[in-house]
């Protein structure tokens, strides 16, 4: 686990990450995305020694100005923070698919800032599901000892909102426009936000959108003493970003002052990650249910044709899963 | 499995069900709801010999007139059908909790019709999750040899829409009012309907609601040649119910003519049921994650405190699950 030498030849990947080695960092994440299971011991080691830097999540529908706002947050952070890590997930972006271009293309302002580390990721590249790959990648980010970590996802699908599970503070961005609040309700974004932002607040309808958000938040209800704020920003000019940064700090302070809420959130994260891992393990051993060559496919056939029943099949799977050899690769 | 005698003393529960014995029917469902695992061999036997009667699902938000419309459908069916089975699931209903009153209270018209068999169910009564209990109950309904089976759920939560998974034809009811279409979008009802109904079509806004539904359906898209209809009804007067009955028949004919769609739907149902069963098995053996006395709880603690990691925990669970003794009851 710990090497006494710093020579790259004998040093473990984990140790290299912990002293902030960028090449190991990039390589490790590529291996996670490609489902290379040899990465597992390093991931486990890093996870057990990790948990240092709380993650801030930023999500919102396409067109909400999410990337520009992320850019502004990072700029403000950099005044005090030494190193900031950004994980940008956008399944629809043509850039996210290829790591070479995708790594640095999105946040123009920080393109040449050596204190900002940006990694893009696309769902197409990750075998075991986006949430699994993102969570493992965040473990690597955490081990790198960044002062701030931000994860950005486009808020349009279940897997994108699932990823927000791994953030301690979730920021939901909303462009002005009544239809977009409906989209956010549909995408389950209202339930997950700790801070809401109406971006492009100079546009007509911003006040209405803020009111609709307030209403949706009130409807959601909460047992937490945390007062969910709705912040108005103009990412293009930077207006309102200071208040947003303040609210992020406030929420962090709230989680520190209320360990019962922090632990509750962490338990939910751990449970989600654990269930993802179990599903991932099952997938590697049973194959995809839609893959005609996997054992899972024929099991479902047998249930449909009533040669067996769901109860018996579930029992058989659990009894045999430990002995089954993997049929497809995966980080588990 | 098969008894040669029809005497109640030696007859299996499965055989009693198959000759339509009502007392066995009611008792079996009560045992499913209470999580009595001794019911399992009978359920397995019935499942393997079942699959006779396709299930029609009816769902919609509270206030959509769902129960009245269900009542009308059953009335029309009864003109041709000998025996109709209805499973009514309403977690918010004070009647559903108690089987004694709940069994017959809801559909006043059929209160004394010996050809209509109504069973109410509430989520509070079922240990292993509503969807599991409903699916197993439908297996019993199917074995009873009903000519028509209908399952009714209030369309407000994930577990309620999940239940629609077990229907071959899903009817989504919509009351007039723009806000309610938003609710239906939010509840995921647009994705699951094979037939949509705007009920209370004499009320103002019905045309608008129908148009909003058409738009939402078009937005959803589909690869199936089935043309999703929007039917206008007034459950209170019976207007439009004939057309609805026709559309139900049409959809059934469509599924018969297109076995590839039927099998696709059945595979999705089988997969959902199988995953439910696996989760249920895990729950009975690991305990609820929120139960401080279950092994699951301490595992999550260990992950949060980083004494272990999610990957190792998942592997440990899968390796030990076959040997673990159940810590809580459940039909699995």
PDB file of C-alpha atoms in Angstrom, chain B residues 22 24 33 39 58 61 70 76 96 129 133 139 152 187 207 219 225 229 251-252 277 311 315 325 330:
ATOM      1  CA  UNK B  22     -63.041 -18.406  -3.181  1.00  0.00           C
ATOM      2  CA  UNK B  24     -58.609 -20.472  -0.717  1.00  0.00           C
ATOM      3  CA  UNK B  33     -49.631  -9.660   1.812  1.00  0.00           C
ATOM      4  CA  UNK B  39     -47.170 -19.644   0.273  1.00  0.00           C
ATOM      5  CA  UNK B  58     -55.942   1.264 -15.002  1.00  0.00           C
ATOM      6  CA  UNK B  61     -54.072  10.698 -10.502  1.00  0.00           C
ATOM      7  CA  UNK B  70     -63.166   0.984 -13.596  1.00  0.00           C
ATOM      8  CA  UNK B  76     -69.476  -3.606 -19.856  1.00  0.00           C
ATOM      9  CA  UNK B  96     -57.450  -0.823   1.501  1.00  0.00           C
ATOM     10  CA  UNK B 129     -42.935  -4.111  -1.532  1.00  0.00           C
ATOM     11  CA  UNK B 133     -47.193  -8.521  -3.610  1.00  0.00           C
ATOM     12  CA  UNK B 139     -50.611 -14.918 -10.398  1.00  0.00           C
ATOM     13  CA  UNK B 152     -56.249  -0.458 -10.619  1.00  0.00           C
ATOM     14  CA  UNK B 187     -45.294  10.470 -12.373  1.00  0.00           C
ATOM     15  CA  UNK B 207     -60.177  19.541 -25.289  1.00  0.00           C
ATOM     16  CA  UNK B 219     -42.942  13.564 -27.799  1.00  0.00           C
ATOM     17  CA  UNK B 225     -47.127   0.249 -34.959  1.00  0.00           C
ATOM     18  CA  UNK B 229     -55.521   6.509 -28.751  1.00  0.00           C
ATOM     19  CA  UNK B 251     -54.905  -3.458 -28.155  1.00  0.00           C
ATOM     20  CA  UNK B 252     -55.352  -7.070 -27.142  1.00  0.00           C
ATOM     21  CA  UNK B 277     -37.453 -11.102  -6.379  1.00  0.00           C
ATOM     22  CA  UNK B 311     -16.666  -2.985  -4.283  1.00  0.00           C
ATOM     23  CA  UNK B 315     -18.544  -8.998  -3.465  1.00  0.00           C
ATOM     24  CA  UNK B 325     -30.315 -17.076   6.998  1.00  0.00           C
ATOM     25  CA  UNK B 330     -40.883 -12.397   2.960  1.00  0.00           C
TER      26      UNK B 330
END
